[in-house]
Tab-separated table of C-alpha atoms in Angstrom:
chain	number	residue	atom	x	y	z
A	1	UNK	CA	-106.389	-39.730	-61.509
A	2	UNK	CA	-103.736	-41.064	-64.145
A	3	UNK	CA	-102.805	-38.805	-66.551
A	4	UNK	CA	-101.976	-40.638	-69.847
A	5	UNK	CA	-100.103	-37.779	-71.688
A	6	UNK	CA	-98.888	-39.189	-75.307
A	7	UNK	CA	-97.717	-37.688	-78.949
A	8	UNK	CA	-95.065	-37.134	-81.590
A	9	UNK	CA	-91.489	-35.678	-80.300
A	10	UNK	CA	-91.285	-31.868	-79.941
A	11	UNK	CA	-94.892	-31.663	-79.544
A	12	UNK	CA	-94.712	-29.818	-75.967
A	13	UNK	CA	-95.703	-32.850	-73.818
A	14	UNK	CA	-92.533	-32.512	-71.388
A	15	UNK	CA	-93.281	-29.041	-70.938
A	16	UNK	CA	-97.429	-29.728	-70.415
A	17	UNK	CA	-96.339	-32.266	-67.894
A	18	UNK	CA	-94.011	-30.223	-65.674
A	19	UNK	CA	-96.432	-27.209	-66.117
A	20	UNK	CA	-99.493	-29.627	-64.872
A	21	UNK	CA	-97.364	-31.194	-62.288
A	22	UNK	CA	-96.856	-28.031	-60.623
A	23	UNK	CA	-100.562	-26.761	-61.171
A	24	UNK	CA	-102.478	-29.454	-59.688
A	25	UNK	CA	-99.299	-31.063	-57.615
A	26	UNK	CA	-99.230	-34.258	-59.531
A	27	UNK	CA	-96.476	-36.675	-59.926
A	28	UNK	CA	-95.057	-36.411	-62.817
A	29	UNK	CA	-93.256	-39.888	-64.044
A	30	UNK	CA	-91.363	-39.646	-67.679
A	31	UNK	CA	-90.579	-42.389	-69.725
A	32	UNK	CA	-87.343	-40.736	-71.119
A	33	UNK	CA	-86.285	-40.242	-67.420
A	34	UNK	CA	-86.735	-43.638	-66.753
A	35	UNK	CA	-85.187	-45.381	-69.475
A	36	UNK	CA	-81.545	-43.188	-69.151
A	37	UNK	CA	-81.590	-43.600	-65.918
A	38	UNK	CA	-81.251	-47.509	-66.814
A	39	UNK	CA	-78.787	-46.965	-69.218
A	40	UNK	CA	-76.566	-44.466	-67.347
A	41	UNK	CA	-76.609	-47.583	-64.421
A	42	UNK	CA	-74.872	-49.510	-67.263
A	43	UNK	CA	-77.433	-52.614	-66.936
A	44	UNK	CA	-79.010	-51.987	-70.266
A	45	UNK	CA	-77.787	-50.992	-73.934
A	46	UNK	CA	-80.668	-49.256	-76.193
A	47	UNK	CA	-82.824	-49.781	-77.345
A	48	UNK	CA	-84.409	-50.893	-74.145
A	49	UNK	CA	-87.744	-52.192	-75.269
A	50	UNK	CA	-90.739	-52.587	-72.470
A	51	UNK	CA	-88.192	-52.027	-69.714
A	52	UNK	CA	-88.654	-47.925	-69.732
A	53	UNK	CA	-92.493	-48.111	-69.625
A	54	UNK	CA	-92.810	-51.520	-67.457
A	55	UNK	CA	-90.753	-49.208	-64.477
A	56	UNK	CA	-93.044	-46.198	-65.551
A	57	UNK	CA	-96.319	-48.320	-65.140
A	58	UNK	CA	-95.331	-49.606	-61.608
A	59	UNK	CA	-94.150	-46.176	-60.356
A	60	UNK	CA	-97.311	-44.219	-61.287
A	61	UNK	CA	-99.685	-47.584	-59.999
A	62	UNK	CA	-97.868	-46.884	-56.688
A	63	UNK	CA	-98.036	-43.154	-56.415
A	64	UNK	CA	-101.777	-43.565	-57.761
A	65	UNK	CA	-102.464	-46.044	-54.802
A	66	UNK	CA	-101.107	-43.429	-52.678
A	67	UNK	CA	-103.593	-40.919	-53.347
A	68	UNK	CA	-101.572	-38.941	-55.885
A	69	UNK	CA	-102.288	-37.784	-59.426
A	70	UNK	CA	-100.326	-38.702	-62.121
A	71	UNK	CA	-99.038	-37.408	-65.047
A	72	UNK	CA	-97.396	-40.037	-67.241
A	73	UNK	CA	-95.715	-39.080	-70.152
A	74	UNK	CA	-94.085	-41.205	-73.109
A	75	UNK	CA	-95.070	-40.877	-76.747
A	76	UNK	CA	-97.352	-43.421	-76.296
A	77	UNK	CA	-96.934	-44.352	-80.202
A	78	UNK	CA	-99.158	-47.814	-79.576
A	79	UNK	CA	-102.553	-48.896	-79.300
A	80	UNK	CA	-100.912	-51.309	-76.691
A	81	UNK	CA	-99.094	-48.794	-75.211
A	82	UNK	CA	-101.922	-46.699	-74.110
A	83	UNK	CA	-103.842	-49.740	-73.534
A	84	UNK	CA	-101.298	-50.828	-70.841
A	85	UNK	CA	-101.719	-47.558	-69.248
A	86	UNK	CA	-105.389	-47.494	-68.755
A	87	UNK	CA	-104.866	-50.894	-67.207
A	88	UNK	CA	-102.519	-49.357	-64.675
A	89	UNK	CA	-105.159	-47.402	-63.750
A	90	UNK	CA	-107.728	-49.699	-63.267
A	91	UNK	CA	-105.358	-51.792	-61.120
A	92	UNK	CA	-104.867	-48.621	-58.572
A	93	UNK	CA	-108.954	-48.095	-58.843
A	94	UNK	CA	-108.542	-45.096	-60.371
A	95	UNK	CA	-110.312	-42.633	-63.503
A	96	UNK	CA	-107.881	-41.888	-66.162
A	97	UNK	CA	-107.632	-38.798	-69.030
A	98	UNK	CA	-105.964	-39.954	-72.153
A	99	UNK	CA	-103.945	-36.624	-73.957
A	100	UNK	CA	-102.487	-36.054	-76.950
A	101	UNK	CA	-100.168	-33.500	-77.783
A	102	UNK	CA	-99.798	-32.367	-81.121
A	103	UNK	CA	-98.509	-29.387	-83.096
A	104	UNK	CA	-100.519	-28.709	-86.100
A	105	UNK	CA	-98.117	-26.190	-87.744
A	106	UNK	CA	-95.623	-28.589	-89.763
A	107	UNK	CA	-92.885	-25.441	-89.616
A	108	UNK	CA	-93.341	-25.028	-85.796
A	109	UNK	CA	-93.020	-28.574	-85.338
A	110	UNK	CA	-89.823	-28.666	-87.523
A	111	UNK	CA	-88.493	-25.860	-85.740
A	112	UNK	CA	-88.772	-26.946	-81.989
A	113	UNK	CA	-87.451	-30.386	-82.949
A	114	UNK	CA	-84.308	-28.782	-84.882
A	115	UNK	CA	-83.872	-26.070	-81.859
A	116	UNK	CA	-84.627	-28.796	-78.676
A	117	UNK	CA	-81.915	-29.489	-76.181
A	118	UNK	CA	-81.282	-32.340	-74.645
A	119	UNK	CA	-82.735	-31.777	-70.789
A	120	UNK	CA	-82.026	-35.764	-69.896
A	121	UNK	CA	-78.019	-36.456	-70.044
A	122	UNK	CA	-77.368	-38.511	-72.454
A	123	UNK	CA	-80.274	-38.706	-74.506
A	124	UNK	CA	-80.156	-38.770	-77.687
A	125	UNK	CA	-82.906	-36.468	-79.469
A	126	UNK	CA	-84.295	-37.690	-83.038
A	127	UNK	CA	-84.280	-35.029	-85.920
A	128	UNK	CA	-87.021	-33.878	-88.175
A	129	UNK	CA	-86.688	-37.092	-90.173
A	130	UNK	CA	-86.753	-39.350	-87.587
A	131	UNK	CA	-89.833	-37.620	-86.425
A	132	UNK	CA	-91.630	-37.867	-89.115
A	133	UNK	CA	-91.134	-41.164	-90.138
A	134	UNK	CA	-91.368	-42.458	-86.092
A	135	UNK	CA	-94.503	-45.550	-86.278
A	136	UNK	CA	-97.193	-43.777	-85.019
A	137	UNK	CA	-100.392	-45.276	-84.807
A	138	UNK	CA	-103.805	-42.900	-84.778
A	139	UNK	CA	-105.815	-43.151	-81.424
A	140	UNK	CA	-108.577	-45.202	-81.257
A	141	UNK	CA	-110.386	-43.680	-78.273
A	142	UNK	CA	-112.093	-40.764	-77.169
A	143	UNK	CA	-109.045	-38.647	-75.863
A	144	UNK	CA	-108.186	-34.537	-75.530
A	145	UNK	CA	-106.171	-33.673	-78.017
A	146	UNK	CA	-104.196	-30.333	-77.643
A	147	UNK	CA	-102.566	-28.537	-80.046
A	148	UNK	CA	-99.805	-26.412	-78.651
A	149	UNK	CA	-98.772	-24.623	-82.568
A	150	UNK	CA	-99.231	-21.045	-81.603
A	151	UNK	CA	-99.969	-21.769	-77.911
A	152	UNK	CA	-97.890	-20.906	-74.907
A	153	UNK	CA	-97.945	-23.273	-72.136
A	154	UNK	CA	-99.825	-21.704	-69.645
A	155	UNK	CA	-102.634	-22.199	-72.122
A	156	UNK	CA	-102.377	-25.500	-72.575
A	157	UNK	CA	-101.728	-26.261	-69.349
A	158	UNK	CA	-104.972	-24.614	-68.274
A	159	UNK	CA	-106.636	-26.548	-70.870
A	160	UNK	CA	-105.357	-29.740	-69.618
A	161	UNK	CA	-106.373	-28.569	-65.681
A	162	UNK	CA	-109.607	-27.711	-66.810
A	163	UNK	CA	-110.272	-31.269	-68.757
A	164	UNK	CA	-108.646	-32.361	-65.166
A	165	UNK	CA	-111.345	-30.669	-63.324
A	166	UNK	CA	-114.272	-31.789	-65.327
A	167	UNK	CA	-113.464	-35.631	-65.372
A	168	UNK	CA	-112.842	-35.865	-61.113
């Protein structure tokens, strides 16, 4: 199953991911990853356009066609976006869960993005403004949504596993 983790900077998707990844031993492929990786190798500039997510869709499609689950994670911000990875799933013959992060308490949210460090050399991290004025478009599907304000991880996480469990 693809995983199709999205939502807003600083909403706790990184930390869902790795937390599911170990849970259920999925593969956990990260848009951020990908794209520094590219411009660490000096064969790109930012901003970097389809290029992160076009290497992200053809990693998970091949772990996915391998038998593996898949968490992907980007912030998804697009209709398109999300739309290209259902597609990647349906090319590897495979169910996907679409998830949304988000952090309901505007102070929380405020405070992880001011108090963040970077965990991907060289990426740069956007501040509250940025975050808040990032395009952003509402999902137009059924999806889980959860909201990590208040929550540790190991409680989302289990939510996410048990969404997981239900959809197989």
């Amino acid at each position: 199953m693809l995983i199709i983790l999205g939502g807003l900077p600083a909403t706790g998707k990184t930390s869902l991911a790795r937390g599911f990844a170990r849970w259920a031993g999925a593969v956990h492929v990260r848009v951020d990853t990908i794209e520094q990786a590219i411009v660490h190798s000096g064969a790109l500039a930012p901003p970097l356009g389809p290029v992160g997510y076009a290497v992200a869709h053809a990693l998970a499609e091949e772990h996915l066609r391998q038998g593996h689950p898949v968490i992907a994670e980007s912030v998804n911000p697009l209709a398109v976006t999300r739309q290209a990875w259902r597609e990647v799933a349906v090319r590897a013959g495979t169910h996907f869960l679409e998830v949304e992060t988000i952090c309901s308490d505007p102070a929380e949210h405020r405070h992880r993005v001011e108090q963040r460090t970077i965990d991907v050399p060289g990426l740069d991290l956007p501040d509250w403004a940025a975050v808040q004025s990032r395009a952003y478009e509402p999902w137009d599907r059924d999806h889980l949504a959860i909201d990590t304000a208040g929550q540790v991880v190991e409680e989302c996480v289990a939510e996410l596993y048990g969404a997981y469990t239900d959809a197989l």
